[in-house]
Amino acid sequence: CANLAYLESSKSKQEFRGIIFVQTRNAARLLLDHVIQEPDIAQLNPSIFVGHGQRDGMGSEEQQQKMQQFELGHIKLLIGTSVLEEGIDVPCCNFVMSFEEISSFRSFLQMRGRARDANGQFFVFTQDPQKIQKMLHKEKIMMQALEELQQEMPGDNTDISKLIDSALALEIHRKQLQAGEFLPG
């Protein structure tokens, strides 16, 4: 929590928007209980954000309300599960921290992409730092390839982020084909 308090104090409270990724809903609740004990962090009005589910999930309406509160700055810190990685528009985030083990390159890109602010910061707590280094290397290669594609198509004003989204969609499709999910039965 000391890292988060330091980072939060280095930005104005108006601008700070952060997400902490954890593995489970229970971990989100436990971390929330802990961080609200820290006065500097409690000022961020932290809240949990989890997926739909049986007794301990959030409904779509509650998720939308939390995102709206996050965007308006009423909630400045979300503690959530992988449901925040994709499929939910997360505006104006400038701080992302992951306590969950990042399972794939795609997951890494999705989490890292949540810190959209030009000065956004991304932190990963991991037992396998070499895995993260490999993902950073893959990301660098991918960005270089996308920049080369943009240079080869000078009349095309496609945003790199759209190309990344397309590349991720193609990767999902490739994995589904390999798993035989689209083969007729």
mmCIF file of C-alpha atoms in Angstrom:
data_model
loop_
_atom_site.group_PDB
_atom_site.id
_atom_site.type_symbol
_atom_site.label_atom_id
_atom_site.label_comp_id
_atom_site.label_asym_id
_atom_site.label_seq_id
_atom_site.Cartn_x
_atom_site.Cartn_y
_atom_site.Cartn_z
ATOM 1 C CA CYS A 1 0.000 0.000 0.000
ATOM 2 C CA ALA A 2 2.946 2.327 0.514
ATOM 3 C CA ASN A 3 3.624 2.290 -3.274
ATOM 4 C CA LEU A 4 0.036 3.198 -4.026
ATOM 5 C CA ALA A 5 0.005 6.009 -1.444
ATOM 6 C CA TYR A 6 3.242 7.395 -2.878
ATOM 7 C CA LEU A 7 1.969 7.249 -6.450
ATOM 8 C CA GLU A 8 -1.339 8.764 -5.466
ATOM 9 C CA SER A 9 0.361 11.641 -3.658
ATOM 10 C CA SER A 10 2.499 12.390 -6.719
ATOM 11 C CA LYS A 11 -0.613 13.215 -8.771
ATOM 12 C CA SER A 12 -3.451 15.544 -8.029
ATOM 13 C CA LYS A 13 -6.376 13.772 -6.466
ATOM 14 C CA GLN A 14 -8.564 15.118 -9.280
ATOM 15 C CA GLU A 15 -6.607 13.304 -11.993
ATOM 16 C CA PHE A 16 -5.808 10.001 -10.292
ATOM 17 C CA ARG A 17 -7.738 6.959 -11.564
ATOM 18 C CA GLY A 18 -6.387 3.525 -10.752
ATOM 19 C CA ILE A 19 -7.145 -0.159 -11.078
ATOM 20 C CA ILE A 20 -5.666 -2.955 -8.999
ATOM 21 C CA PHE A 21 -6.120 -6.405 -10.519
ATOM 22 C CA VAL A 22 -6.432 -9.407 -8.214
ATOM 23 C CA GLN A 23 -7.114 -13.071 -8.893
ATOM 24 C CA THR A 24 -10.427 -13.618 -7.091
ATOM 25 C CA ARG A 25 -13.497 -11.784 -5.841
ATOM 26 C CA ASN A 26 -12.552 -12.686 -2.308
ATOM 27 C CA ALA A 27 -9.076 -11.172 -2.791
ATOM 28 C CA ALA A 28 -10.737 -7.982 -4.078
ATOM 29 C CA ARG A 29 -12.861 -7.732 -0.952
ATOM 30 C CA LEU A 30 -9.958 -8.475 1.372
ATOM 31 C CA LEU A 31 -7.720 -5.902 -0.318
ATOM 32 C CA LEU A 32 -10.508 -3.318 -0.207
ATOM 33 C CA ASP A 33 -10.930 -3.952 3.536
ATOM 34 C CA HIS A 34 -7.191 -3.389 3.947
ATOM 35 C CA VAL A 35 -6.755 -0.269 1.785
ATOM 36 C CA ILE A 36 -9.656 1.608 3.335
ATOM 37 C CA GLN A 37 -7.677 1.476 6.597
ATOM 38 C CA GLU A 38 -5.000 3.655 4.944
ATOM 39 C CA PRO A 39 -6.154 7.311 5.160
ATOM 40 C CA ASP A 40 -4.397 8.450 1.950
ATOM 41 C CA ILE A 41 -5.920 5.611 -0.023
ATOM 42 C CA ALA A 42 -9.332 5.831 1.643
ATOM 43 C CA GLN A 43 -9.583 9.367 0.187
ATOM 44 C CA LEU A 44 -9.650 7.748 -3.251
ATOM 45 C CA ASN A 45 -12.995 6.158 -2.338
ATOM 46 C CA PRO A 46 -11.852 2.672 -3.442
ATOM 47 C CA SER A 47 -14.411 0.144 -4.573
ATOM 48 C CA ILE A 48 -14.461 -3.406 -5.892
ATOM 49 C CA PHE A 49 -15.435 -4.354 -9.431
ATOM 50 C CA VAL A 50 -16.174 -8.002 -10.172
ATOM 51 C CA GLY A 51 -18.029 -9.962 -12.823
ATOM 52 C CA HIS A 52 -21.532 -11.330 -12.890
ATOM 53 C CA GLY A 53 -22.101 -14.339 -10.763
ATOM 54 C CA GLN A 54 -24.078 -16.251 -8.259
ATOM 55 C CA ARG A 55 -24.294 -14.695 -4.829
ATOM 56 C CA ASP A 56 -21.200 -12.490 -4.852
ATOM 57 C CA GLY A 57 -21.176 -11.020 -8.365
ATOM 58 C CA MET A 58 -22.202 -7.642 -9.717
ATOM 59 C CA GLY A 59 -25.058 -7.066 -12.120
ATOM 60 C CA SER A 60 -24.633 -5.105 -15.351
ATOM 61 C CA GLU A 61 -26.403 -2.067 -13.929
ATOM 62 C CA GLU A 62 -24.163 -1.981 -10.863
ATOM 63 C CA GLN A 63 -21.082 -2.307 -13.091
ATOM 64 C CA GLN A 64 -22.269 0.594 -15.273
ATOM 65 C CA GLN A 65 -22.906 2.745 -12.202
ATOM 66 C CA LYS A 66 -19.411 2.033 -10.842
ATOM 67 C CA MET A 67 -17.831 2.911 -14.208
ATOM 68 C CA GLN A 68 -19.785 6.147 -14.287
ATOM 69 C CA GLN A 69 -18.646 6.971 -10.740
ATOM 70 C CA PHE A 70 -15.074 6.127 -11.759
ATOM 71 C CA GLU A 71 -15.239 8.377 -14.806
ATOM 72 C CA LEU A 72 -16.684 11.258 -12.768
ATOM 73 C CA GLY A 73 -14.037 10.815 -10.089
ATOM 74 C CA HIS A 74 -16.345 9.808 -7.254
ATOM 75 C CA ILE A 75 -14.482 6.498 -7.183
ATOM 76 C CA LYS A 76 -10.795 6.891 -8.027
ATOM 77 C CA LEU A 77 -9.572 3.362 -7.343
ATOM 78 C CA LEU A 78 -11.139 0.108 -8.509
ATOM 79 C CA ILE A 79 -10.008 -3.228 -7.146
ATOM 80 C CA GLY A 80 -11.153 -5.879 -9.546
ATOM 81 C CA THR A 81 -10.779 -9.217 -11.189
ATOM 82 C CA SER A 82 -9.943 -9.981 -14.798
ATOM 83 C CA VAL A 83 -13.453 -8.829 -15.784
ATOM 84 C CA LEU A 84 -11.887 -5.355 -16.069
ATOM 85 C CA GLU A 85 -9.347 -6.541 -18.637
ATOM 86 C CA GLU A 86 -11.636 -6.387 -21.652
ATOM 87 C CA GLY A 87 -15.182 -5.887 -22.795
ATOM 88 C CA ILE A 88 -15.824 -2.999 -20.409
ATOM 89 C CA ASP A 89 -14.919 0.534 -21.419
ATOM 90 C CA VAL A 90 -12.613 1.921 -18.742
ATOM 91 C CA PRO A 91 -12.100 5.653 -19.259
ATOM 92 C CA CYS A 92 -9.285 7.888 -18.054
ATOM 93 C CA CYS A 93 -7.165 5.397 -16.118
ATOM 94 C CA ASN A 94 -3.585 6.379 -15.293
ATOM 95 C CA PHE A 95 -2.476 3.731 -12.802
ATOM 96 C CA VAL A 96 -2.683 -0.061 -13.079
ATOM 97 C CA MET A 97 -1.264 -2.580 -10.643
ATOM 98 C CA SER A 98 -1.572 -6.341 -10.949
ATOM 99 C CA PHE A 99 -1.317 -8.772 -8.074
ATOM 100 C CA GLU A 100 -2.628 -11.593 -10.231
ATOM 101 C CA GLU A 101 -0.327 -13.779 -12.268
ATOM 102 C CA ILE A 102 -0.637 -12.661 -15.869
ATOM 103 C CA SER A 103 -1.646 -15.735 -17.808
ATOM 104 C CA SER A 104 -1.124 -14.654 -21.407
ATOM 105 C CA PHE A 105 0.321 -11.999 -23.665
ATOM 106 C CA ARG A 106 -3.200 -10.906 -24.515
ATOM 107 C CA SER A 107 -4.049 -10.462 -20.837
ATOM 108 C CA PHE A 108 -0.828 -8.489 -20.386
ATOM 109 C CA LEU A 109 -1.739 -6.146 -23.259
ATOM 110 C CA GLN A 110 -5.274 -5.692 -21.988
ATOM 111 C CA MET A 111 -4.152 -4.801 -18.455
ATOM 112 C CA ARG A 112 -1.339 -2.576 -19.625
ATOM 113 C CA GLY A 113 -3.678 -0.872 -22.058
ATOM 114 C CA ARG A 114 -5.942 0.213 -19.205
ATOM 115 C CA ALA A 115 -3.360 2.829 -18.200
ATOM 116 C CA ARG A 116 -4.216 4.916 -21.265
ATOM 117 C CA ASP A 117 -3.021 8.229 -19.904
ATOM 118 C CA ALA A 118 0.208 9.453 -21.530
ATOM 119 C CA ASN A 119 1.868 9.346 -18.112
ATOM 120 C CA GLY A 120 0.092 6.164 -17.058
ATOM 121 C CA GLN A 121 1.925 3.689 -14.877
ATOM 122 C CA PHE A 122 1.708 -0.109 -14.907
ATOM 123 C CA PHE A 123 3.049 -2.323 -12.101
ATOM 124 C CA VAL A 124 3.100 -6.124 -11.911
ATOM 125 C CA PHE A 125 3.856 -8.188 -8.847
ATOM 126 C CA THR A 126 5.076 -11.525 -10.141
ATOM 127 C CA GLN A 127 7.095 -14.551 -9.188
ATOM 128 C CA ASP A 128 8.319 -14.818 -12.792
ATOM 129 C CA PRO A 129 9.885 -11.495 -13.861
ATOM 130 C CA GLN A 130 11.405 -13.113 -16.959
ATOM 131 C CA LYS A 131 7.903 -13.918 -18.208
ATOM 132 C CA ILE A 132 7.020 -10.212 -17.965
ATOM 133 C CA GLN A 133 10.282 -9.284 -19.737
ATOM 134 C CA LYS A 134 9.363 -11.649 -22.590
ATOM 135 C CA MET A 135 5.920 -10.037 -22.832
ATOM 136 C CA LEU A 136 7.473 -6.560 -22.925
ATOM 137 C CA HIS A 137 9.775 -7.767 -25.700
ATOM 138 C CA LYS A 138 6.813 -9.212 -27.655
ATOM 139 C CA GLU A 139 4.945 -5.939 -27.203
ATOM 140 C CA LYS A 140 7.918 -3.982 -28.549
ATOM 141 C CA ILE A 141 8.134 -6.249 -31.616
ATOM 142 C CA MET A 142 4.395 -5.974 -32.191
ATOM 143 C CA MET A 143 4.473 -2.182 -31.947
ATOM 144 C CA GLN A 144 7.385 -2.018 -34.398
ATOM 145 C CA ALA A 145 5.501 -4.254 -36.854
ATOM 146 C CA LEU A 146 2.365 -2.130 -36.543
ATOM 147 C CA GLU A 147 4.336 1.067 -37.103
ATOM 148 C CA GLU A 148 5.901 -0.488 -40.213
ATOM 149 C CA LEU A 149 2.424 -1.415 -41.463
ATOM 150 C CA GLN A 150 1.273 2.156 -40.974
ATOM 151 C CA GLN A 151 4.276 3.439 -42.913
ATOM 152 C CA GLU A 152 3.533 1.016 -45.766
ATOM 153 C CA MET A 153 -0.028 2.352 -45.992
ATOM 154 C CA PRO A 154 0.480 6.152 -45.973
ATOM 155 C CA GLY A 155 -3.091 6.969 -47.035
ATOM 156 C CA ASP A 156 -4.577 4.818 -44.277
ATOM 157 C CA ASN A 157 -5.158 6.779 -41.082
ATOM 158 C CA THR A 158 -5.965 3.681 -39.031
ATOM 159 C CA ASP A 159 -5.090 4.177 -35.389
ATOM 160 C CA ILE A 160 -2.487 1.756 -33.993
ATOM 161 C CA SER A 161 -4.902 0.820 -31.195
ATOM 162 C CA LYS A 162 -7.392 -0.384 -33.833
ATOM 163 C CA LEU A 163 -4.668 -2.488 -35.415
ATOM 164 C CA ILE A 164 -3.832 -3.956 -32.006
ATOM 165 C CA ASP A 165 -7.504 -4.795 -31.431
ATOM 166 C CA SER A 166 -7.596 -6.506 -34.834
ATOM 167 C CA ALA A 167 -4.407 -8.433 -34.079
ATOM 168 C CA LEU A 168 -5.853 -9.612 -30.755
ATOM 169 C CA ALA A 169 -9.093 -10.685 -32.461
ATOM 170 C CA LEU A 170 -7.092 -12.645 -35.039
ATOM 171 C CA GLU A 171 -5.127 -14.326 -32.249
ATOM 172 C CA ILE A 172 -8.364 -15.407 -30.531
ATOM 173 C CA HIS A 173 -9.715 -16.720 -33.840
ATOM 174 C CA ARG A 174 -6.469 -18.643 -34.499
ATOM 175 C CA LYS A 175 -6.633 -20.280 -31.047
ATOM 176 C CA GLN A 176 -10.289 -21.183 -31.551
ATOM 177 C CA LEU A 177 -9.468 -22.796 -34.886
ATOM 178 C CA GLN A 178 -6.617 -24.743 -33.322
ATOM 179 C CA ALA A 179 -8.980 -25.949 -30.598
ATOM 180 C CA GLY A 180 -11.473 -27.037 -33.258
ATOM 181 C CA GLU A 181 -14.192 -24.719 -31.951
ATOM 182 C CA PHE A 182 -15.313 -23.728 -35.445
ATOM 183 C CA LEU A 183 -15.115 -27.103 -37.091
ATOM 184 C CA PRO A 184 -18.491 -28.526 -38.145
ATOM 185 C CA GLY A 185 -19.631 -31.454 -36.052
#
